[in-house]
Amino acid sequence: MNSFIVRSNSWLIKNLFSSKLNILLSFCAMSLTIYFVWSLSIFVFISADWKVVDVNLRLLLLGPFPKEAEWRIWISIFWVAFMSGITYKNISRFQTKHLFNISPLILFILFLINPVNNIMITFLLALSLVCLFIGYNLPANRIFKLNQNTLNILGWAITLPLIVVFLKIFGGVETTKWGGYFLNIMLAWVGIIFGFIFGLIFAIGRASSLPVVRYSCTFYIEVIRAAPLVAWLFFAYLVIPDLLPDIFANKVDIALRVMIVLSAFTAAYIAEIIRGGLQSVAIGQIEASKALGMNGYQTTSLIVLPQAIRAVIPALVSQFIALWKDTTLILAAGLAFRELLGSGKSALAQFEFIGQYNEIYMFIGLLFWIVSFGMSRLSFSIEKDLGLNQEG
Amino acid sequence: MSKSNKIIIKADNVKKKFGDFYALKGVSMEVHEGEVVVILGPSGSGKSTFIRTINQLEKHDDGKIIVDGTELNDDIKNLETIRSNVGMVFQQFNLFPHLTVKRNIALAPQKVKGISQDEAESIAMPLLERVGIPEQADKFPAQLSGGQQQRVAIARALAMQPKIMLFDEPTSALDPEMIKEVLDVMKELAASGMTMIVVTHEMGFAREAADRFYFFDEGLLVEEGTPEHFFTNPKEDRTKLFLSQIL
């Protein structure tokens, strides 16, 4: 114990109080930090009235999603939990440290749903934990006779289509009824997956030796990047119906149109990021691959792309996080949806909660932060796995 | 060293242009099966360009190249097959940094020959033993010294069971104390009867292992002969000047 105090003392002196300037800076920084933490705590625990979040929780998370169809979302959550279990087992062993890391999230969820009053939801959440546990312990690779990695990739690849099936089968929920946090998640998920796939295709296309392919990819990228996302959302909402023949005009699902715009928009940016990565791969790599007798496709997919994508993981994740937050823009384009931010605005329009901006926006901010931070940590651990990052 | 009379590489009046600059102005050469050929010459003489035309990393503009009975020209359909018969070792190693040493070696046999991953990796281990670093199999290239990396690169080329090996200044990027370990591997390879074309300035290796020398200058083959001839009695002035500078 004594030695601990001595050690922490010397650490403090070395890192915070080593010179007059450092003492001054440390003191200012500490005062500011304490002041902000203090006033935030006062607001969160004393002056804020969280009833607005409590009452509108369902609206914020699900929007106008019909209550009787909620089981569809629960099945999706179970599946995601199950897949997370499989992935968790694939990338690491269980450590108490991990439990500690996600404990704030668990506490937050418990605080949010208030388990005593919502026995059903608590039970369903516990059930998803069971799914995670099953995914972790099931020898799934032996059952399906697949390699762990293949199983993982395959599982996540079918997850999105599977969720769409869960939401749609047996007279499912119309996309116009999707809303809240759930809608943001779905839009971002679709945008990231398809944005990445098409971004990859456009990046390779732009590096192609065939002029027609190269110029069309360049043209696409330049056109998409020339206008802001909001403009493209207007385009999807207002212009596309006019361009289509009358019979189709109202048939093409508005949610589908938004998803296409988000994917197409993201694809252009992803393409440029990946192109940067492609240029960073040394020409000698391509020569070595060709000298071994590998063809163009093998060289690109096995040698060039893995190295190119590794080099641009931080930029890719930034783009994904940007897209995640841009999903709120469908509100600005005046669409019929109420995603999280829109739902928050409707909650603020309720008579009894008028003026409670702080509570609502702080809560919404926190929900966005959770996913953004999660993505950032995920990319961080991928980088570490690949031996690219020595930090942390 | 057992040499047959079979000609495995025949180059006839090979020319290569980069823009307006002629890197090769008409080079002719015949290499027999099992022969070890060393190409000498000052930098910019076209020696690297020439060996790169043999596996068509550079396409030649004029002339004729026949490798193992197949002429290399634009009509050629299975360039990949030809290339897999011609191994190449580069000055900068060019190992794949995202794969372990074992995967570096096993990748091409697995993908090009279509054998299973296990089979391909079972090819890798004996090769790593042959180049003397079996204990590095699961490391990544960046964790190895330059000499070890180059030995892995040799093992990787050998994994395709090539009939010919091309070495493009394999020791030029190495620290002096690592050159020997690479040259030892190359000497062993030469003694095993592999057909080799080596661009190098390592005269000790050349003297010991080579069957024939070729001296390039300004895109032309200036002089050829046995090592004996080059060391005792070179004819051309340019050869003499070059040898006096490096010996």
XYZ file of C-alpha atoms in Angstrom:
639
model
C 0.000 0.000 0.000
C 2.756 2.366 0.957
C 4.668 1.620 -2.158
C 1.501 2.246 -4.169
C 1.226 5.728 -2.690
C 4.867 6.394 -3.371
C 4.517 5.215 -6.914
C 1.388 7.232 -7.627
C 2.998 10.237 -6.023
C 6.000 10.029 -8.246
C 3.729 9.466 -11.230
C 1.758 12.608 -10.362
C 4.885 14.649 -9.914
C 6.465 13.395 -13.112
C 3.405 13.764 -15.331
C 1.445 16.647 -13.884
C 3.646 18.818 -11.715
C 7.091 18.637 -13.253
C 7.487 22.389 -13.897
C 5.793 25.670 -13.005
C 3.994 25.760 -16.345
C 2.840 22.173 -15.928
C 1.528 22.893 -12.432
C -0.460 25.808 -13.806
C -1.820 23.807 -16.763
C -2.685 20.793 -14.620
C -4.466 23.015 -12.169
C -6.527 24.750 -14.870
C -7.400 21.489 -16.583
C -8.448 19.880 -13.315
C -10.588 22.815 -12.283
C -12.351 22.858 -15.641
C -12.915 19.098 -15.568
C -14.270 19.168 -12.048
C -16.519 22.103 -12.885
C -18.021 20.377 -15.939
C -18.421 16.992 -14.298
C -20.021 18.684 -11.318
C -22.531 20.746 -13.300
C -23.328 17.772 -15.546
C -23.966 15.589 -12.511
C -26.195 18.254 -10.969
C -28.202 18.369 -14.171
C -28.399 14.618 -14.741
C -29.181 13.557 -11.196
C -30.994 16.547 -9.704
C -32.407 19.221 -11.946
C -33.336 17.174 -15.012
C -36.797 15.696 -15.233
C -36.334 12.430 -17.089
C -40.035 11.778 -17.299
C -40.003 13.057 -20.879
C -37.650 10.225 -21.840
C -39.440 7.691 -19.702
C -42.860 8.400 -21.195
C -41.573 8.638 -24.767
C -39.078 5.791 -24.623
C -41.050 3.638 -27.032
C -41.511 6.544 -29.440
C -37.783 7.312 -29.352
C -36.670 3.736 -29.853
C -39.296 2.441 -32.276
C -41.313 5.403 -33.550
C -44.715 4.386 -34.912
C -43.774 0.696 -35.015
C -46.935 -1.284 -34.121
C -46.909 -2.765 -30.650
C -48.341 -6.116 -31.735
C -45.422 -6.562 -34.143
C -42.688 -5.967 -31.593
C -41.863 -9.681 -31.500
C -40.329 -9.224 -34.937
C -37.769 -6.873 -33.465
C -37.133 -9.181 -30.540
C -36.419 -12.111 -32.855
C -33.967 -9.885 -34.717
C -32.289 -8.942 -31.433
C -32.054 -12.607 -30.451
C -30.383 -13.428 -33.734
C -27.910 -10.549 -33.431
C -27.129 -11.639 -29.844
C -26.593 -15.210 -31.027
C -24.247 -14.063 -33.809
C -22.401 -11.794 -31.373
C -21.820 -14.845 -29.182
C -20.303 -16.736 -32.104
C -18.120 -13.768 -33.070
C -17.031 -13.186 -29.489
C -15.859 -16.767 -29.243
C -14.079 -16.429 -32.554
C -12.093 -13.323 -31.664
C -11.337 -13.865 -27.982
C -11.918 -15.935 -24.859
C -14.181 -14.702 -22.087
C -12.435 -12.367 -19.660
C -13.924 -10.588 -16.636
C -12.309 -7.439 -18.014
C -14.787 -7.480 -20.914
C -17.738 -7.684 -18.543
C -16.330 -4.720 -16.681
C -15.943 -2.785 -19.937
C -19.575 -3.142 -20.941
C -20.987 -2.762 -17.416
C -21.813 0.957 -17.931
C -23.921 -0.038 -20.931
C -25.740 -2.739 -18.958
C -26.381 -0.329 -16.072
C -27.645 2.274 -18.526
C -30.095 -0.194 -20.068
C -31.332 -1.345 -16.658
C -31.744 2.263 -15.570
C -33.631 2.985 -18.794
C -36.162 0.189 -18.710
C -36.689 0.108 -14.975
C -36.874 -3.709 -14.559
C -39.427 -3.677 -11.735
C -42.100 -2.080 -13.898
C -41.227 -3.841 -17.135
C -40.943 -7.496 -16.275
C -41.667 -8.584 -19.834
C -38.886 -6.495 -21.376
C -36.447 -7.557 -18.675
C -37.289 -11.158 -19.406
C -36.779 -10.678 -23.150
C -33.465 -8.930 -22.572
C -32.378 -11.803 -20.372
C -33.410 -14.137 -23.158
C -31.155 -12.308 -25.606
C -28.300 -12.770 -23.136
C -29.122 -16.475 -23.214
C -28.891 -16.357 -27.022
C -25.472 -14.745 -26.727
C -24.445 -17.464 -24.301
C -25.691 -20.186 -26.670
C -23.822 -18.595 -29.570
C -20.662 -18.554 -27.467
C -20.922 -22.151 -26.298
C -22.476 -23.879 -29.293
C -19.882 -25.801 -31.304
C -21.522 -24.276 -34.376
C -18.522 -24.828 -36.617
C -18.701 -28.559 -35.983
C -22.447 -28.677 -36.556
C -22.194 -26.920 -39.915
C -18.763 -28.406 -40.705
C -17.386 -24.957 -41.424
C -14.266 -23.080 -40.529
C -14.879 -20.587 -37.641
C -14.082 -17.553 -39.786
C -16.275 -18.663 -42.661
C -19.137 -19.331 -40.273
C -18.734 -15.885 -38.778
C -18.695 -14.055 -42.081
C -21.551 -16.147 -43.456
C -23.616 -15.576 -40.324
C -23.239 -11.813 -40.423
C -23.791 -11.748 -44.181
C -27.230 -13.338 -43.788
C -28.118 -11.257 -40.721
C -29.445 -8.213 -42.556
C -31.589 -10.157 -45.057
C -32.786 -12.309 -42.175
C -33.914 -9.260 -40.177
C -35.763 -7.946 -43.206
C -37.475 -11.335 -43.437
C -38.359 -11.232 -39.725
C -39.870 -7.794 -40.214
C -41.773 -8.714 -43.362
C -43.108 -12.286 -43.118
C -46.710 -13.092 -42.213
C -48.099 -9.682 -43.144
C -45.231 -7.776 -41.612
C -44.739 -4.128 -40.847
C -44.765 -1.552 -43.639
C -41.540 0.390 -43.911
C -43.405 3.664 -43.320
C -44.122 2.364 -39.840
C -40.439 1.891 -39.079
C -39.117 4.600 -36.832
C -37.007 5.850 -33.975
C -33.589 4.494 -33.078
C -34.455 1.263 -34.832
C -34.866 3.097 -38.149
C -31.483 4.815 -37.756
C -29.867 1.463 -37.113
C -31.495 -0.173 -40.131
C -30.642 2.723 -42.470
C -27.030 2.892 -41.308
C -26.614 -0.864 -41.494
C -27.896 -1.053 -45.060
C -25.896 2.029 -46.012
C -22.669 0.657 -44.581
C -22.977 -2.808 -46.133
C -24.021 -1.714 -49.604
C -21.960 1.467 -49.479
C -18.902 -0.654 -48.801
C -19.654 -3.286 -51.445
C -20.340 -0.735 -54.173
C -17.544 1.516 -52.970
C -15.167 -1.397 -53.428
C -16.499 -2.035 -56.925
C -16.196 1.633 -57.934
C -12.691 1.873 -56.476
C -11.522 -1.140 -58.455
C -13.407 0.148 -61.484
C -11.680 3.512 -61.255
C -8.310 1.747 -61.285
C -9.333 -0.406 -64.266
C -7.343 -0.409 -67.476
C -10.540 -0.309 -69.552
C -11.323 3.355 -70.307
C -15.114 2.839 -70.426
C -15.160 1.295 -66.947
C -12.687 3.807 -65.564
C -14.504 6.880 -66.881
C -17.962 5.704 -65.835
C -16.755 5.020 -62.284
C -15.037 8.398 -62.111
C -18.148 10.081 -63.491
C -20.355 8.402 -60.899
C -18.083 9.375 -58.015
C -17.776 12.975 -59.132
C -21.518 13.411 -59.697
C -22.492 11.924 -56.335
C -19.931 13.969 -54.450
C -20.981 17.162 -56.206
C -24.237 17.408 -54.229
C -24.978 17.193 -50.515
C -26.755 14.184 -49.072
C -29.859 16.235 -48.325
C -30.149 17.094 -52.006
C -29.967 13.442 -52.961
C -32.617 12.603 -50.376
C -34.894 15.245 -51.934
C -34.086 13.699 -55.256
C -35.175 10.274 -54.021
C -38.322 11.672 -52.456
C -39.518 14.146 -55.052
C -37.782 13.598 -58.375
C -37.648 9.830 -58.747
C -41.458 9.401 -58.722
C -41.679 11.963 -61.562
C -39.052 10.155 -63.575
C -40.744 6.778 -63.292
C -43.769 5.817 -65.342
C -47.024 6.407 -63.449
C -47.641 2.751 -62.643
C -44.354 2.457 -60.715
C -44.308 5.919 -59.260
C -45.904 5.104 -55.950
C -44.902 1.474 -55.890
C -41.229 1.966 -55.162
C -40.999 1.920 -51.415
C -39.885 5.256 -50.013
C -37.722 3.521 -47.392
C -36.052 1.548 -50.147
C -35.387 4.778 -52.025
C -33.789 6.320 -48.939
C -31.648 3.227 -48.412
C -30.526 3.327 -52.037
C -29.589 6.996 -51.732
C -27.647 6.421 -48.503
C -25.785 3.451 -50.003
C -25.094 5.209 -53.292
C -23.878 8.327 -51.497
C -21.623 6.410 -49.131
C -20.294 4.253 -51.975
C -18.783 7.294 -53.707
C -16.839 8.314 -50.607
C -15.812 4.757 -49.728
C -14.576 4.319 -53.308
C -12.228 7.270 -52.934
C -10.977 6.050 -49.562
C -10.259 2.583 -50.944
C -8.628 4.096 -54.031
C -6.214 5.812 -51.680
C -5.519 2.437 -50.107
C -4.979 0.804 -53.500
C -2.389 3.430 -54.362
C -0.526 2.727 -51.144
C 0.178 -0.892 -52.131
C 3.688 -1.152 -53.563
C 4.000 -2.176 -57.216
C 6.430 -4.904 -56.114
C 3.554 -6.700 -54.396
C 1.681 -6.983 -57.673
C 4.829 -8.094 -59.508
C 5.580 -10.747 -56.880
C 2.042 -12.062 -57.116
C 2.118 -12.185 -60.919
C 5.560 -13.773 -60.933
C 4.098 -16.615 -58.861
C 1.533 -17.239 -61.565
C -1.488 -15.679 -59.913
C -3.970 -14.060 -62.289
C -5.347 -10.541 -62.083
C -8.361 -11.498 -60.003
C -6.269 -13.468 -57.491
C -3.710 -10.692 -57.275
C -6.373 -8.078 -56.574
C -8.434 -10.090 -54.114
C -5.650 -11.854 -52.191
C -2.743 -9.436 -52.306
C -3.777 -5.900 -53.171
C -7.189 -5.448 -51.528
C -6.353 -6.892 -48.098
C -3.386 -4.545 -47.856
C -5.298 -1.582 -49.284
C -8.223 -1.978 -46.893
C -5.951 -2.462 -43.880
C -4.275 0.812 -44.697
C -7.563 2.729 -44.723
C -9.509 1.189 -41.823
C -9.473 4.424 -39.776
C -10.785 6.470 -42.704
C -13.419 3.837 -43.514
C -14.708 3.793 -39.961
C -14.886 7.597 -39.941
C -17.033 7.392 -43.035
C -19.283 4.778 -41.413
C -19.687 6.920 -38.301
C -20.487 9.924 -40.495
C -23.152 7.879 -42.270
C -24.561 6.716 -38.952
C -25.147 10.317 -37.922
C -26.284 11.359 -41.396
C -29.254 9.027 -41.044
C -30.878 11.890 -39.128
C -30.900 13.907 -42.357
C -33.874 12.015 -43.701
C -35.776 14.273 -41.326
C -34.370 17.415 -42.953
C -35.502 16.149 -46.327
C -39.044 16.219 -45.015
C -39.698 12.550 -45.451
C -42.513 10.752 -43.762
C -40.187 9.029 -41.327
C -39.593 9.692 -37.709
C -36.166 8.434 -36.873
C -34.590 9.113 -33.482
C -34.105 12.867 -33.881
C -37.544 13.270 -35.458
C -39.136 11.242 -32.681
C -37.380 13.488 -30.191
C -38.927 16.525 -31.858
C -42.376 14.971 -31.657
C -41.813 14.260 -27.980
C -40.897 17.910 -27.451
C -44.086 18.956 -29.193
C -46.166 17.258 -26.523
C -47.850 19.848 -24.340
C -46.547 18.657 -20.976
C -42.922 18.412 -22.136
C -42.553 21.669 -24.028
C -39.126 23.165 -23.456
C -37.390 20.044 -22.153
C -34.762 20.199 -24.882
C -31.849 19.358 -22.637
C -33.183 16.020 -21.484
C -34.285 14.842 -24.924
C -31.204 15.956 -26.822
C -28.849 14.662 -24.187
C -30.527 11.289 -24.354
C -30.485 11.234 -28.161
C -26.859 12.300 -28.143
C -26.020 9.479 -25.795
C -27.762 6.912 -28.003
C -25.828 8.124 -31.043
C -22.608 8.187 -29.085
C -23.012 4.560 -27.951
C -23.025 3.240 -31.515
C -20.341 5.652 -32.762
C -18.067 4.767 -29.884
C -18.797 1.067 -30.397
C -17.766 1.324 -34.055
C -14.616 3.178 -33.142
C -13.655 0.559 -30.545
C -14.433 -2.230 -33.000
C -12.137 -0.747 -35.635
C -9.524 -0.247 -32.965
C -9.599 -3.893 -31.949
C -9.517 -4.998 -35.594
C -6.453 -2.841 -36.152
C -4.847 -4.310 -33.068
C -5.652 -7.822 -34.233
C -3.913 -7.081 -37.499
C -0.910 -5.746 -35.630
C -1.363 -2.274 -37.087
C -1.807 -0.409 -33.859
C 0.458 -0.473 -30.863
C -1.528 2.085 -28.917
C -3.752 1.047 -25.984
C 26.420 -29.875 -61.910
C 24.531 -31.867 -64.450
C 23.700 -29.984 -67.565
C 21.686 -31.333 -70.430
C 21.919 -30.042 -73.943
C 18.299 -28.976 -73.875
C 17.877 -25.245 -74.396
C 15.293 -24.047 -71.900
C 15.432 -20.316 -72.606
C 16.120 -18.854 -76.009
C 16.118 -15.103 -76.493
C 16.594 -13.737 -79.961
C 17.206 -10.048 -80.645
C 15.012 -8.906 -77.739
C 14.261 -5.191 -77.701
C 12.496 -3.112 -75.088
C 11.687 0.582 -75.173
C 10.596 2.829 -72.297
C 9.259 5.913 -74.029
C 12.110 7.011 -76.279
C 14.731 5.152 -74.315
C 15.916 1.751 -75.485
C 16.530 -0.365 -72.377
C 17.312 -3.402 -74.532
C 18.699 -2.913 -78.017
C 18.599 -6.483 -79.229
C 19.784 -9.148 -76.820
C 20.218 -12.790 -77.795
C 20.982 -15.552 -75.324
C 20.574 -19.273 -74.918
C 20.335 -20.933 -71.527
C 20.589 -24.696 -71.159
C 18.669 -26.709 -68.641
C 20.523 -26.848 -65.305
C 22.822 -23.993 -66.223
C 23.644 -21.182 -63.781
C 23.998 -17.887 -65.589
C 25.260 -14.688 -64.004
C 24.483 -11.374 -65.650
C 26.820 -8.494 -64.907
C 26.712 -4.901 -65.890
C 26.550 -1.334 -64.619
C 23.192 0.022 -63.455
C 20.970 1.036 -66.338
C 22.568 -1.538 -68.598
C 19.264 -3.401 -69.085
C 20.160 -6.557 -67.158
C 17.140 -6.365 -64.820
C 14.848 -5.446 -67.669
C 16.087 -8.468 -69.577
C 15.350 -11.012 -66.872
C 11.969 -9.397 -66.316
C 11.067 -10.065 -69.931
C 11.612 -13.783 -69.333
C 8.513 -13.951 -67.110
C 6.912 -11.037 -68.946
C 6.778 -8.625 -66.039
C 8.041 -6.440 -68.867
C 6.633 -7.155 -72.304
C 9.343 -7.033 -74.956
C 8.653 -4.839 -77.975
C 10.568 -6.804 -80.545
C 12.410 -10.093 -80.931
C 11.593 -13.565 -79.781
C 11.679 -15.269 -76.381
C 11.061 -18.991 -76.025
C 10.776 -20.384 -72.526
C 10.533 -24.147 -72.099
C 9.202 -24.580 -75.630
C 6.576 -21.816 -75.538
C 7.068 -18.553 -77.328
C 6.106 -15.491 -75.296
C 3.999 -13.167 -77.401
C 0.705 -11.321 -77.284
C -1.286 -14.360 -78.364
C -0.212 -16.323 -75.365
C -3.216 -17.568 -73.420
C -1.794 -19.097 -70.308
C 0.784 -16.571 -69.228
C 0.054 -17.638 -65.624
C 1.245 -21.190 -66.364
C 4.485 -19.936 -67.864
C 5.034 -17.643 -64.909
C 4.425 -20.424 -62.416
C 7.262 -22.356 -64.119
C 9.617 -19.415 -63.692
C 10.308 -18.403 -60.111
C 11.544 -14.925 -59.361
C 13.375 -13.400 -56.402
C 13.379 -9.617 -56.131
C 15.838 -7.136 -54.749
C 13.215 -5.821 -52.298
C 11.980 -9.327 -51.311
C 8.331 -8.327 -51.956
C 6.954 -10.723 -49.381
C 3.255 -10.264 -48.663
C 3.248 -8.341 -45.373
C -0.304 -9.317 -44.388
C 0.416 -13.070 -44.466
C 2.546 -15.237 -42.223
C 5.719 -16.766 -43.610
C 3.969 -20.097 -44.067
C 0.991 -18.513 -45.853
C 3.352 -16.500 -48.062
C 4.800 -19.774 -49.310
C 1.568 -21.776 -49.430
C -0.644 -19.158 -51.093
C 0.420 -19.533 -54.721
C 0.446 -23.378 -54.791
C -2.978 -23.357 -53.182
C -4.553 -20.791 -55.501
C -2.727 -21.452 -58.764
C -2.483 -25.230 -58.600
C -5.774 -25.580 -56.776
C -4.541 -27.880 -54.010
C -5.971 -27.787 -50.501
C -4.669 -25.419 -47.825
C -3.310 -28.292 -45.731
C -1.487 -29.759 -48.707
C -0.048 -26.365 -49.619
C 1.172 -25.781 -46.089
C 2.766 -29.211 -46.039
C 4.828 -28.038 -49.019
C 5.877 -24.935 -47.099
C 7.574 -26.571 -44.111
C 10.197 -28.651 -45.964
C 11.049 -25.561 -48.035
C 11.540 -23.489 -44.911
C 13.830 -26.215 -43.626
C 15.722 -26.132 -46.887
C 16.377 -22.398 -46.504
C 17.173 -22.896 -42.818
C 14.379 -21.053 -40.989
C 11.578 -23.528 -40.140
C 11.123 -21.867 -36.729
C 9.903 -18.629 -38.382
C 6.896 -20.253 -40.093
C 4.215 -18.455 -38.108
C 5.813 -15.024 -37.991
C 4.992 -12.110 -40.238
C 7.610 -10.861 -42.728
C 8.137 -7.606 -40.829
C 9.345 -9.611 -37.820
C 12.205 -11.160 -39.826
C 15.634 -9.816 -40.711
C 16.372 -8.917 -44.312
C 18.363 -12.094 -44.893
C 15.586 -14.235 -43.475
C 13.005 -12.409 -45.599
C 14.994 -13.049 -48.743
C 15.299 -16.734 -47.854
C 11.535 -16.886 -47.400
C 11.177 -15.231 -50.799
C 13.342 -17.969 -52.311
C 11.248 -20.643 -50.581
C 8.090 -18.969 -51.855
C 9.344 -19.066 -55.434
C 10.432 -22.708 -55.047
C 7.003 -23.723 -53.755
C 5.644 -23.533 -57.296
C 8.293 -26.092 -58.326
C 9.630 -23.877 -61.091
C 11.975 -25.104 -63.795
C 13.827 -21.797 -63.884
C 14.718 -19.320 -61.150
C 15.384 -15.653 -61.814
C 17.278 -13.586 -59.230
C 17.153 -9.812 -59.608
C 19.982 -8.476 -57.429
C 18.900 -10.649 -54.500
C 21.525 -9.370 -52.056
C 21.691 -5.695 -52.988
C 19.218 -4.568 -50.318
C 20.843 -6.599 -47.543
C 23.202 -5.643 -44.761
C 26.661 -7.159 -45.394
C 26.432 -9.710 -42.581
C 23.250 -11.164 -44.075
C 24.477 -11.609 -47.616
C 26.214 -14.895 -46.953
C 23.149 -16.712 -45.643
C 21.261 -15.869 -48.825
C 24.156 -16.771 -51.100
C 24.533 -20.124 -49.313
C 20.939 -20.957 -50.139
C 21.520 -19.944 -53.749
C 24.662 -22.070 -53.969
C 22.782 -25.078 -52.637
C 20.087 -24.437 -55.233
C 22.655 -24.184 -58.007
C 24.267 -27.434 -56.899
C 20.879 -29.172 -56.983
C 20.675 -28.606 -60.738
C 18.228 -25.719 -60.920
C 18.411 -23.504 -63.986
C 19.235 -20.052 -62.654
C 19.688 -16.596 -64.104
C 21.222 -14.299 -61.532
C 21.768 -10.569 -61.763
C 24.331 -9.813 -59.091
C 27.492 -7.997 -58.162
C 28.604 -10.743 -55.768
C 31.693 -11.917 -57.603
C 32.576 -14.544 -55.012
C 29.265 -16.285 -55.556
C 29.506 -15.804 -59.300
C 32.939 -17.345 -59.479
C 31.926 -20.324 -57.396
C 28.490 -21.151 -58.771
C 28.197 -19.772 -62.289
C 28.607 -21.759 -65.475
C 28.461 -18.739 -67.741
C 28.832 -14.990 -67.462
C 27.122 -12.369 -69.581
C 28.157 -8.735 -69.467
C 25.545 -6.097 -70.380
C 26.114 -2.451 -71.144
C 23.737 0.166 -72.549
C 21.107 -2.387 -73.474
C 23.488 -4.661 -75.318
C 25.106 -7.971 -74.557
C 28.781 -6.972 -74.736
C 30.619 -10.127 -73.816
C 29.931 -13.659 -72.730
C 32.050 -16.541 -71.536
C 33.021 -18.819 -68.710
C 33.903 -17.333 -65.295
C 37.469 -18.360 -66.052
C 37.476 -16.234 -69.186
C 36.072 -13.193 -67.360
C 38.448 -13.349 -64.441
C 41.609 -14.011 -66.414
C 41.222 -12.603 -69.845
C 38.206 -10.394 -70.685
C 38.316 -9.087 -74.254
C 36.210 -5.930 -74.302
C 37.428 -2.678 -72.782
C 34.072 -1.970 -71.153
C 34.153 -5.351 -69.454
C 37.655 -4.758 -68.227
C 36.731 -1.338 -66.857
C 33.651 -2.682 -65.089
C 35.479 -5.641 -63.580
C 38.330 -3.426 -62.405
C 35.774 -1.304 -60.566
C 33.971 -4.079 -58.726
C 36.758 -6.551 -58.046
